[in-house]
Amino acid sequence: MELKFRRNPDYQTLSDEVTSEKMFMDRRHILSAAGFLGAGSILGALPACSEPQQTPAAPATASGHPAPGAKLTAKKAAYAVTDAATVEEAFAGYCNYYEFGTSKDDPPRYASLMKTSPWQVTVEGETDAPGAYALKDLIDYKKLEERIYRHRCVEAWSMVIPWIGVPMKDVIAKLKPKATAKYVQFVTYLNPKEMIGVNRPVLQWPYTEGLRLDEAMNELPLFAVGAYGKSLEKQNGAPLRTVIPWKYGFKATKAVVKIRFTTTEPSTAWNKANANEYGFYSNVNPNVSHPRWSQASERVIGGKGGFNERRNTEMYNGYEKQVGALYAGMDLKKNY
Ligand SMILES: Nc1nc2c(c(=O)[nH]1)N[C@H]1C(S)=C(S)[C@@H](COP(=O)(O)O)O[C@H]1N2
Ligand SMILES: [Mo]
């Protein structure tokens, strides 16, 4: 999405996606030459700071939720795209998280500075259960599910991620939205001391997103706390992020600290930055181009084909059966 800033002189120093991808591939090359990647490895990438991966037996944090990287137990849910999952190193190393910078490898490099414990989520607005919730009071860690969803960024790349989380609808039911609540907004963590990217006005911080309440209550959205069998790493949104698989990735807020129920459409970070390019709905739709590029196909990141693999983008990212009815009768060119 950083490409949008190319035309704006204020942002000309920001790297664009192509640059960061080149750096990313160079690094892969170097790692491979140095013997970090085994022969025949299909690793997509490693973050600059990456140590050889071990699965740490990380203790629970003081506030009782698992620390990043801790092993999680989850039951496999029926939701699973059949393509091979993205190699974990690509998920961990090729990230969008502008609070830590606009290059794909900034979040893996800088997110370690962020504190994810203790963690509270404030619930407010049109609800009968407002308050500050500890993460373990919001998420039932005994009921975690693993769901393998396709993750499609508006920049026309995709991954396949084995998320671990709980259905968003179960959490929202616990939070008792009033009948007047028609939307839900997610507000994310903001701490300029820990987040090197927020000193630049790339977006209006904090990063916010939102859904219509009936979208949020659909069976697919998750509050995710993990991926790849482990508690989320910081660069991927620890300790709590949303996952909405039929929408472009920017709808999936990392590091959620506030859930607000509203009567009117909440403001969202990318829509505020450029309403022509990023609508409130942002459903994956191969037939509606981004004003500056086609959305008809996507690059597959971290798959067997390296960076050359492409696939055709599917309507609602392949989830039309589950979500098509939410948009019956709507003009999807206007409600992009
Ligand atoms: N707080 C916050 N959440 C965010 C973003 C961000 O910049 N800040 N980027 C979004 C975008 S554009 C995408 S594609 C996904 C990327 O998630 P991943 O890096 O874990 O693959 O996170 C989304 N959530
Ligand atoms: Mo994205």
mmCIF file of C-alpha atoms and ligand atoms in Angstrom:
data_model
loop_
_atom_site.group_PDB
_atom_site.id
_atom_site.type_symbol
_atom_site.label_atom_id
_atom_site.label_comp_id
_atom_site.label_asym_id
_atom_site.label_seq_id
_atom_site.Cartn_x
_atom_site.Cartn_y
_atom_site.Cartn_z
ATOM 1 C CA MET A 1 0.000 0.000 0.000
ATOM 2 C CA GLU A 2 2.989 2.244 0.406
ATOM 3 C CA LEU A 3 3.018 2.776 -3.345
ATOM 4 C CA LYS A 4 0.328 5.374 -2.852
ATOM 5 C CA PHE A 5 2.860 7.700 -1.302
ATOM 6 C CA ARG A 6 5.087 7.858 -4.308
ATOM 7 C CA ARG A 7 3.240 10.827 -5.683
ATOM 8 C CA ASN A 8 3.364 12.698 -2.420
ATOM 9 C CA PRO A 9 6.696 14.459 -1.880
ATOM 10 C CA ASP A 10 6.319 14.225 1.907
ATOM 11 C CA TYR A 11 6.642 10.496 1.697
ATOM 12 C CA GLN A 12 9.210 10.108 -0.989
ATOM 13 C CA THR A 13 11.766 8.627 1.363
ATOM 14 C CA LEU A 14 9.491 5.721 2.181
ATOM 15 C CA SER A 15 10.511 2.590 0.433
ATOM 16 C CA ASP A 16 7.999 0.996 -1.846
ATOM 17 C CA GLU A 17 7.020 -2.594 -1.997
ATOM 18 C CA VAL A 18 9.324 -3.370 -4.874
ATOM 19 C CA THR A 19 12.372 -2.110 -3.013
ATOM 20 C CA SER A 20 11.613 -4.030 0.110
ATOM 21 C CA GLU A 21 10.924 -7.145 -1.857
ATOM 22 C CA LYS A 22 14.268 -6.839 -3.564
ATOM 23 C CA MET A 23 16.038 -6.481 -0.220
ATOM 24 C CA PHE A 24 14.084 -9.411 1.040
ATOM 25 C CA MET A 25 15.161 -11.595 -1.843
ATOM 26 C CA ASP A 26 18.768 -10.462 -1.546
ATOM 27 C CA ARG A 27 18.715 -11.484 2.074
ATOM 28 C CA ARG A 28 17.301 -14.850 1.143
ATOM 29 C CA HIS A 29 20.116 -15.237 -1.300
ATOM 30 C CA ILE A 30 22.695 -14.360 1.334
ATOM 31 C CA LEU A 31 21.173 -16.692 3.896
ATOM 32 C CA SER A 32 21.060 -19.433 1.380
ATOM 33 C CA ALA A 33 24.700 -18.905 0.421
ATOM 34 C CA ALA A 34 25.659 -18.883 4.098
ATOM 35 C CA GLY A 35 24.041 -22.245 4.554
ATOM 36 C CA PHE A 36 21.168 -21.069 6.742
ATOM 37 C CA LEU A 37 18.648 -22.475 4.331
ATOM 38 C CA GLY A 38 19.016 -26.172 3.693
ATOM 39 C CA ALA A 39 19.462 -27.484 0.167
ATOM 40 C CA GLY A 40 16.123 -27.562 -1.584
ATOM 41 C CA SER A 41 14.640 -25.344 1.093
ATOM 42 C CA ILE A 42 11.517 -23.522 0.074
ATOM 43 C CA LEU A 43 11.937 -20.881 2.731
ATOM 44 C CA GLY A 44 10.603 -17.581 1.533
ATOM 45 C CA ALA A 45 12.548 -15.376 3.887
ATOM 46 C CA LEU A 46 14.070 -14.834 7.246
ATOM 47 C CA PRO A 47 13.948 -11.590 9.150
ATOM 48 C CA ALA A 48 17.275 -9.841 9.533
ATOM 49 C CA CYS A 49 17.420 -10.467 13.250
ATOM 50 C CA SER A 50 16.299 -14.056 13.056
ATOM 51 C CA GLU A 51 18.110 -16.653 15.104
ATOM 52 C CA PRO A 52 17.825 -20.260 14.004
ATOM 53 C CA GLN A 53 14.297 -21.124 15.018
ATOM 54 C CA GLN A 54 13.692 -23.117 18.154
ATOM 55 C CA THR A 55 10.309 -23.747 19.667
ATOM 56 C CA PRO A 56 10.704 -22.142 23.057
ATOM 57 C CA ALA A 57 8.870 -23.493 26.042
ATOM 58 C CA ALA A 58 7.951 -19.924 26.821
ATOM 59 C CA PRO A 59 6.224 -19.371 30.138
ATOM 60 C CA ALA A 60 2.892 -17.691 30.497
ATOM 61 C CA THR A 61 3.247 -13.962 30.996
ATOM 62 C CA ALA A 62 2.472 -12.259 34.267
ATOM 63 C CA SER A 63 -1.048 -11.536 33.099
ATOM 64 C CA GLY A 64 -1.689 -15.192 32.333
ATOM 65 C CA HIS A 65 -1.665 -15.277 28.545
ATOM 66 C CA PRO A 66 1.010 -17.158 26.623
ATOM 67 C CA ALA A 67 4.108 -15.200 25.616
ATOM 68 C CA PRO A 68 4.938 -14.789 21.897
ATOM 69 C CA GLY A 69 6.273 -18.046 20.489
ATOM 70 C CA ALA A 70 4.843 -20.260 23.249
ATOM 71 C CA LYS A 71 3.308 -23.507 22.034
ATOM 72 C CA LEU A 72 -0.477 -23.496 21.832
ATOM 73 C CA THR A 73 -2.903 -26.369 21.712
ATOM 74 C CA ALA A 74 -5.765 -25.926 19.286
ATOM 75 C CA LYS A 75 -8.273 -28.217 17.689
ATOM 76 C CA LYS A 76 -8.217 -28.359 13.912
ATOM 77 C CA ALA A 77 -11.333 -26.803 12.470
ATOM 78 C CA ALA A 78 -12.933 -27.767 9.176
ATOM 79 C CA TYR A 79 -11.918 -24.463 7.601
ATOM 80 C CA ALA A 80 -8.802 -25.173 5.601
ATOM 81 C CA VAL A 81 -7.789 -24.100 2.131
ATOM 82 C CA THR A 82 -6.119 -27.016 0.414
ATOM 83 C CA ASP A 83 -2.969 -25.249 -0.827
ATOM 84 C CA ALA A 84 0.206 -25.782 1.163
ATOM 85 C CA ALA A 85 0.623 -23.312 4.003
ATOM 86 C CA THR A 86 3.093 -20.487 3.510
ATOM 87 C CA VAL A 87 6.480 -21.269 4.988
ATOM 88 C CA GLU A 88 6.536 -19.805 8.461
ATOM 89 C CA GLU A 89 9.657 -17.740 7.838
ATOM 90 C CA ALA A 90 7.872 -15.821 5.095
ATOM 91 C CA PHE A 91 4.928 -15.067 7.386
ATOM 92 C CA ALA A 92 7.323 -13.933 10.116
ATOM 93 C CA GLY A 93 9.644 -12.026 7.813
ATOM 94 C CA TYR A 94 7.429 -10.329 5.210
ATOM 95 C CA CYS A 95 5.050 -8.150 7.193
ATOM 96 C CA ASN A 96 2.898 -5.084 7.027
ATOM 97 C CA TYR A 97 2.808 -3.243 10.338
ATOM 98 C CA TYR A 98 3.369 0.423 9.695
ATOM 99 C CA GLU A 99 3.745 1.302 13.361
ATOM 100 C CA PHE A 100 7.196 -0.280 12.964
ATOM 101 C CA GLY A 101 8.013 1.097 9.517
ATOM 102 C CA THR A 102 6.866 0.663 5.956
ATOM 103 C CA SER A 103 9.302 -1.987 4.708
ATOM 104 C CA LYS A 104 8.285 -5.611 4.893
ATOM 105 C CA ASP A 105 11.253 -6.417 7.103
ATOM 106 C CA ASP A 106 10.873 -3.471 9.516
ATOM 107 C CA PRO A 107 8.292 -5.227 11.746
ATOM 108 C CA PRO A 108 10.409 -8.357 12.304
ATOM 109 C CA ARG A 109 13.360 -6.125 13.083
ATOM 110 C CA TYR A 110 11.720 -3.630 15.432
ATOM 111 C CA ALA A 111 8.615 -5.216 16.962
ATOM 112 C CA SER A 112 10.641 -6.873 19.725
ATOM 113 C CA LEU A 113 10.669 -3.455 21.432
ATOM 114 C CA MET A 114 6.937 -3.700 22.014
ATOM 115 C CA LYS A 115 5.496 -4.819 25.358
ATOM 116 C CA THR A 116 2.626 -7.285 24.998
ATOM 117 C CA SER A 117 2.119 -8.092 28.652
ATOM 118 C CA PRO A 118 0.152 -7.115 30.632
ATOM 119 C CA TRP A 119 -2.520 -6.545 27.990
ATOM 120 C CA GLN A 120 -5.969 -5.090 28.385
ATOM 121 C CA VAL A 121 -8.750 -4.651 25.896
ATOM 122 C CA THR A 122 -11.220 -1.854 26.535
ATOM 123 C CA VAL A 123 -14.785 -2.532 25.474
ATOM 124 C CA GLU A 124 -16.989 0.516 25.027
ATOM 125 C CA GLY A 125 -19.817 2.145 23.124
ATOM 126 C CA GLU A 126 -23.158 0.440 22.484
ATOM 127 C CA THR A 127 -22.663 -2.491 24.843
ATOM 128 C CA ASP A 128 -24.122 -3.869 28.055
ATOM 129 C CA ALA A 129 -20.728 -5.238 29.073
ATOM 130 C CA PRO A 130 -18.321 -2.283 28.894
ATOM 131 C CA GLY A 131 -15.013 -2.395 30.728
ATOM 132 C CA ALA A 132 -11.354 -3.298 30.636
ATOM 133 C CA TYR A 133 -10.769 -6.977 29.981
ATOM 134 C CA ALA A 134 -7.603 -8.954 30.567
ATOM 135 C CA LEU A 135 -6.826 -10.988 27.478
ATOM 136 C CA LYS A 136 -7.512 -14.277 29.225
ATOM 137 C CA ASP A 137 -10.997 -13.045 30.174
ATOM 138 C CA LEU A 138 -11.767 -12.281 26.551
ATOM 139 C CA ILE A 139 -10.197 -15.325 24.903
ATOM 140 C CA ASP A 140 -10.924 -18.837 26.100
ATOM 141 C CA TYR A 141 -7.522 -20.473 25.642
ATOM 142 C CA LYS A 142 -9.120 -23.887 26.175
ATOM 143 C CA LYS A 143 -11.258 -23.453 23.085
ATOM 144 C CA LEU A 144 -8.658 -22.438 20.530
ATOM 145 C CA GLU A 145 -9.197 -23.524 16.935
ATOM 146 C CA GLU A 146 -6.746 -23.781 14.104
ATOM 147 C CA ARG A 147 -8.107 -22.502 10.797
ATOM 148 C CA ILE A 148 -6.106 -22.377 7.602
ATOM 149 C CA TYR A 149 -7.213 -19.295 5.710
ATOM 150 C CA ARG A 150 -5.935 -17.509 2.664
ATOM 151 C CA HIS A 151 -4.554 -14.060 3.547
ATOM 152 C CA ARG A 152 -4.829 -11.595 0.632
ATOM 153 C CA CYS A 153 -3.189 -8.195 0.888
ATOM 154 C CA VAL A 154 -4.572 -5.286 -1.140
ATOM 155 C CA GLU A 155 -1.060 -5.038 -2.641
ATOM 156 C CA ALA A 156 -1.923 -8.177 -4.669
ATOM 157 C CA TRP A 157 0.041 -10.826 -2.805
ATOM 158 C CA SER A 158 -1.261 -13.714 -0.741
ATOM 159 C CA MET A 159 -0.207 -16.316 1.797
ATOM 160 C CA VAL A 160 -1.903 -19.337 3.379
ATOM 161 C CA ILE A 161 -1.808 -19.112 7.164
ATOM 162 C CA PRO A 162 -2.699 -21.662 9.866
ATOM 163 C CA TRP A 163 -4.202 -19.211 12.350
ATOM 164 C CA ILE A 164 -5.055 -20.076 15.937
ATOM 165 C CA GLY A 165 -7.872 -18.218 17.619
ATOM 166 C CA VAL A 166 -11.501 -18.184 18.578
ATOM 167 C CA PRO A 167 -14.519 -17.194 16.498
ATOM 168 C CA MET A 168 -15.056 -13.449 16.746
ATOM 169 C CA LYS A 169 -18.789 -14.021 17.059
ATOM 170 C CA ASP A 170 -18.341 -15.909 20.338
ATOM 171 C CA VAL A 171 -16.323 -13.089 21.852
ATOM 172 C CA ILE A 172 -18.775 -10.462 20.631
ATOM 173 C CA ALA A 173 -21.712 -12.399 22.072
ATOM 174 C CA LYS A 174 -19.937 -12.281 25.451
ATOM 175 C CA LEU A 175 -19.567 -8.509 25.061
ATOM 176 C CA LYS A 176 -23.333 -7.985 24.758
ATOM 177 C CA PRO A 177 -23.731 -5.364 22.033
ATOM 178 C CA LYS A 178 -26.974 -3.442 22.415
ATOM 179 C CA ALA A 179 -29.653 -3.595 19.711
ATOM 180 C CA THR A 180 -28.488 -0.124 18.653
ATOM 181 C CA ALA A 181 -24.987 -1.437 17.800
ATOM 182 C CA LYS A 182 -24.646 -1.761 14.026
ATOM 183 C CA TYR A 183 -20.856 -1.687 13.651
ATOM 184 C CA VAL A 184 -17.778 -2.640 15.583
ATOM 185 C CA GLN A 185 -14.516 -0.714 15.529
ATOM 186 C CA PHE A 186 -11.095 -2.094 16.461
ATOM 187 C CA VAL A 187 -8.462 0.275 17.790
ATOM 188 C CA THR A 188 -4.877 -0.879 18.014
ATOM 189 C CA TYR A 189 -1.942 -0.320 20.354
ATOM 190 C CA LEU A 190 0.001 2.912 20.082
ATOM 191 C CA ASN A 191 3.188 3.655 21.979
ATOM 192 C CA PRO A 192 5.706 5.977 20.307
ATOM 193 C CA LYS A 193 8.452 4.776 22.671
ATOM 194 C CA GLU A 194 8.100 1.223 21.399
ATOM 195 C CA MET A 195 6.959 1.826 17.837
ATOM 196 C CA ILE A 196 9.567 3.406 15.671
ATOM 197 C CA GLY A 197 7.237 3.989 12.713
ATOM 198 C CA VAL A 198 4.611 6.168 14.388
ATOM 199 C CA ASN A 199 6.872 9.172 14.463
ATOM 200 C CA ARG A 200 6.077 9.550 10.767
ATOM 201 C CA PRO A 201 2.608 10.660 9.726
ATOM 202 C CA VAL A 202 2.106 7.743 7.357
ATOM 203 C CA LEU A 203 -1.332 7.103 8.793
ATOM 204 C CA GLN A 204 -3.343 8.770 11.520
ATOM 205 C CA TRP A 205 -2.448 6.744 14.579
ATOM 206 C CA PRO A 206 -3.725 4.700 16.240
ATOM 207 C CA TYR A 207 -4.533 2.307 13.403
ATOM 208 C CA THR A 208 -8.273 1.630 13.384
ATOM 209 C CA GLU A 209 -10.528 -0.682 11.449
ATOM 210 C CA GLY A 210 -14.142 -1.764 11.551
ATOM 211 C CA LEU A 211 -16.842 -4.120 10.373
ATOM 212 C CA ARG A 212 -20.579 -4.100 10.087
ATOM 213 C CA LEU A 213 -21.825 -6.077 13.097
ATOM 214 C CA ASP A 214 -23.379 -8.776 10.901
ATOM 215 C CA GLU A 215 -20.020 -9.207 9.157
ATOM 216 C CA ALA A 216 -18.304 -9.559 12.523
ATOM 217 C CA MET A 217 -20.912 -12.158 13.576
ATOM 218 C CA ASN A 218 -20.314 -14.270 10.469
ATOM 219 C CA GLU A 219 -18.764 -17.681 11.129
ATOM 220 C CA LEU A 220 -15.384 -16.818 9.547
ATOM 221 C CA PRO A 221 -13.758 -13.916 11.453
ATOM 222 C CA LEU A 222 -11.356 -14.808 14.233
ATOM 223 C CA PHE A 223 -9.741 -13.128 17.122
ATOM 224 C CA ALA A 224 -6.378 -14.740 16.553
ATOM 225 C CA VAL A 225 -3.791 -15.253 19.288
ATOM 226 C CA GLY A 226 -1.513 -17.596 17.385
ATOM 227 C CA ALA A 227 -0.329 -19.089 14.121
ATOM 228 C CA TYR A 228 1.792 -22.099 13.167
ATOM 229 C CA GLY A 229 1.030 -23.820 16.472
ATOM 230 C CA LYS A 230 2.422 -20.990 18.575
ATOM 231 C CA SER A 231 1.419 -17.785 20.249
ATOM 232 C CA LEU A 232 1.644 -14.870 17.765
ATOM 233 C CA GLU A 233 5.010 -13.233 17.301
ATOM 234 C CA LYS A 234 5.013 -9.500 17.855
ATOM 235 C CA GLN A 235 5.474 -8.580 14.202
ATOM 236 C CA ASN A 236 2.364 -10.568 13.321
ATOM 237 C CA GLY A 237 0.119 -8.821 15.848
ATOM 238 C CA ALA A 238 0.745 -10.254 19.303
ATOM 239 C CA PRO A 239 -1.032 -10.725 21.531
ATOM 240 C CA LEU A 240 -4.374 -10.291 19.753
ATOM 241 C CA ARG A 241 -5.337 -9.546 16.160
ATOM 242 C CA THR A 242 -8.376 -9.881 13.971
ATOM 243 C CA VAL A 243 -8.543 -12.142 10.918
ATOM 244 C CA ILE A 244 -11.277 -11.538 8.324
ATOM 245 C CA PRO A 245 -10.350 -13.837 5.454
ATOM 246 C CA TRP A 246 -12.625 -12.500 2.701
ATOM 247 C CA LYS A 247 -11.319 -8.937 3.096
ATOM 248 C CA TYR A 248 -8.009 -7.368 2.190
ATOM 249 C CA GLY A 249 -5.382 -7.844 4.867
ATOM 250 C CA PHE A 250 -5.418 -4.255 6.099
ATOM 251 C CA LYS A 251 -8.841 -4.887 7.654
ATOM 252 C CA ALA A 252 -7.115 -7.371 10.002
ATOM 253 C CA THR A 253 -5.892 -5.194 12.857
ATOM 254 C CA LYS A 254 -2.842 -6.222 14.821
ATOM 255 C CA ALA A 255 -2.478 -5.595 18.551
ATOM 256 C CA VAL A 256 -6.109 -4.815 19.338
ATOM 257 C CA VAL A 257 -6.571 -2.749 22.512
ATOM 258 C CA LYS A 258 -10.109 -1.482 22.071
ATOM 259 C CA ILE A 259 -13.375 -2.860 20.774
ATOM 260 C CA ARG A 260 -16.021 -0.199 20.301
ATOM 261 C CA PHE A 261 -19.624 -0.838 19.268
ATOM 262 C CA THR A 262 -21.160 1.993 17.265
ATOM 263 C CA THR A 263 -24.405 2.962 15.574
ATOM 264 C CA THR A 264 -22.697 4.501 12.547
ATOM 265 C CA GLU A 265 -19.864 3.374 10.273
ATOM 266 C CA PRO A 266 -16.623 3.795 12.210
ATOM 267 C CA SER A 267 -13.627 5.518 10.687
ATOM 268 C CA THR A 268 -10.848 3.280 9.415
ATOM 269 C CA ALA A 269 -7.179 4.153 9.020
ATOM 270 C CA TRP A 270 -6.665 3.492 5.308
ATOM 271 C CA ASN A 271 -10.003 4.968 4.358
ATOM 272 C CA LYS A 272 -9.047 8.171 6.190
ATOM 273 C CA ALA A 273 -5.701 8.200 4.400
ATOM 274 C CA ASN A 274 -7.167 7.690 0.940
ATOM 275 C CA ALA A 275 -10.892 7.099 0.588
ATOM 276 C CA ASN A 276 -10.697 6.703 -3.199
ATOM 277 C CA GLU A 277 -8.421 3.732 -2.897
ATOM 278 C CA TYR A 278 -9.476 2.016 0.329
ATOM 279 C CA GLY A 279 -13.174 1.627 1.048
ATOM 280 C CA PHE A 280 -14.871 0.599 4.259
ATOM 281 C CA TYR A 281 -15.805 -2.822 2.870
ATOM 282 C CA SER A 282 -12.573 -3.795 1.110
ATOM 283 C CA ASN A 283 -13.853 -7.231 0.233
ATOM 284 C CA VAL A 284 -11.447 -9.164 -1.957
ATOM 285 C CA ASN A 285 -12.864 -8.756 -5.448
ATOM 286 C CA PRO A 286 -10.969 -9.622 -8.632
ATOM 287 C CA ASN A 287 -13.475 -7.612 -10.692
ATOM 288 C CA VAL A 288 -12.891 -4.288 -8.952
ATOM 289 C CA SER A 289 -9.433 -2.910 -9.627
ATOM 290 C CA HIS A 290 -7.522 -0.779 -7.219
ATOM 291 C CA PRO A 291 -7.300 2.632 -8.961
ATOM 292 C CA ARG A 292 -3.602 1.953 -9.643
ATOM 293 C CA TRP A 293 -3.425 -1.810 -10.194
ATOM 294 C CA SER A 294 -5.500 -4.843 -11.086
ATOM 295 C CA GLN A 295 -6.809 -7.145 -8.379
ATOM 296 C CA ALA A 296 -7.459 -10.009 -10.815
ATOM 297 C CA SER A 297 -4.461 -12.059 -9.682
ATOM 298 C CA GLU A 298 -1.967 -12.230 -6.849
ATOM 299 C CA ARG A 299 1.639 -13.193 -6.145
ATOM 300 C CA VAL A 300 1.943 -16.189 -3.867
ATOM 301 C CA ILE A 301 4.475 -15.376 -1.141
ATOM 302 C CA GLY A 302 6.471 -18.098 0.548
ATOM 303 C CA GLY A 303 5.131 -20.908 -1.593
ATOM 304 C CA LYS A 304 6.893 -23.459 -3.707
ATOM 305 C CA GLY A 305 7.130 -21.123 -6.686
ATOM 306 C CA GLY A 306 9.181 -18.470 -4.900
ATOM 307 C CA PHE A 307 8.168 -15.003 -6.024
ATOM 308 C CA ASN A 308 7.193 -16.098 -9.504
ATOM 309 C CA GLU A 309 4.118 -18.025 -8.541
ATOM 310 C CA ARG A 310 0.815 -16.313 -9.311
ATOM 311 C CA ARG A 311 -2.765 -17.363 -8.888
ATOM 312 C CA ASN A 312 -6.047 -15.895 -9.918
ATOM 313 C CA THR A 313 -7.750 -13.968 -7.152
ATOM 314 C CA GLU A 314 -11.091 -15.427 -6.118
ATOM 315 C CA MET A 315 -14.295 -13.522 -5.369
ATOM 316 C CA TYR A 316 -14.391 -12.867 -1.624
ATOM 317 C CA ASN A 317 -11.011 -14.610 -1.541
ATOM 318 C CA GLY A 318 -12.745 -17.955 -2.041
ATOM 319 C CA TYR A 319 -15.288 -17.466 0.753
ATOM 320 C CA GLU A 320 -18.324 -16.496 -1.322
ATOM 321 C CA LYS A 321 -20.406 -19.363 0.023
ATOM 322 C CA GLN A 322 -19.989 -18.155 3.598
ATOM 323 C CA VAL A 323 -20.232 -14.393 3.044
ATOM 324 C CA GLY A 324 -21.918 -13.651 -0.298
ATOM 325 C CA ALA A 325 -25.333 -13.151 1.334
ATOM 326 C CA LEU A 326 -23.965 -10.297 3.472
ATOM 327 C CA TYR A 327 -23.723 -8.151 0.350
ATOM 328 C CA ALA A 328 -26.847 -9.231 -1.539
ATOM 329 C CA GLY A 329 -28.186 -6.330 -3.565
ATOM 330 C CA MET A 330 -25.207 -4.069 -2.922
ATOM 331 C CA ASP A 331 -23.305 -2.428 -5.763
ATOM 332 C CA LEU A 332 -19.797 -3.778 -5.105
ATOM 333 C CA LYS A 333 -18.203 -1.169 -7.380
ATOM 334 C CA LYS A 334 -19.591 1.586 -5.171
ATOM 335 C CA ASN A 335 -19.198 -0.287 -1.896
ATOM 336 C CA TYR A 336 -15.583 -1.210 -2.507
HETATM 337 N N1 LIG B 1 -1.942 -2.247 13.676
HETATM 338 C C1 LIG B 1 -1.748 -2.600 12.384
HETATM 339 N N2 LIG B 1 -2.404 -3.671 11.900
HETATM 340 C C2 LIG B 1 -2.213 -4.046 10.609
HETATM 341 C C3 LIG B 1 -1.368 -3.316 9.735
HETATM 342 C C4 LIG B 1 -0.703 -2.175 10.273
HETATM 343 O O1 LIG B 1 0.060 -1.473 9.583
HETATM 344 N N3 LIG B 1 -0.906 -1.867 11.604
HETATM 345 N N4 LIG B 1 -1.202 -3.711 8.417
HETATM 346 C C5 LIG B 1 -2.271 -4.526 7.838
HETATM 347 C C6 LIG B 1 -1.952 -5.113 6.523
HETATM 348 S S1 LIG B 1 -1.878 -4.047 5.209
HETATM 349 C C7 LIG B 1 -1.831 -6.457 6.329
HETATM 350 S S2 LIG B 1 -1.650 -7.137 4.787
HETATM 351 C C8 LIG B 1 -1.757 -7.381 7.495
HETATM 352 C C9 LIG B 1 -0.436 -8.122 7.436
HETATM 353 O O2 LIG B 1 -0.371 -9.130 8.397
HETATM 354 P P1 LIG B 1 0.937 -10.027 8.491
HETATM 355 O O3 LIG B 1 2.112 -9.095 8.443
HETATM 356 O O4 LIG B 1 0.839 -10.745 9.788
HETATM 357 O O5 LIG B 1 0.911 -10.945 7.303
HETATM 358 O O6 LIG B 1 -1.826 -6.717 8.749
HETATM 359 C C10 LIG B 1 -2.747 -5.632 8.781
HETATM 360 N N5 LIG B 1 -2.870 -5.142 10.148
HETATM 361 MO MO MO B 2 -2.146 -5.360 3.325
#
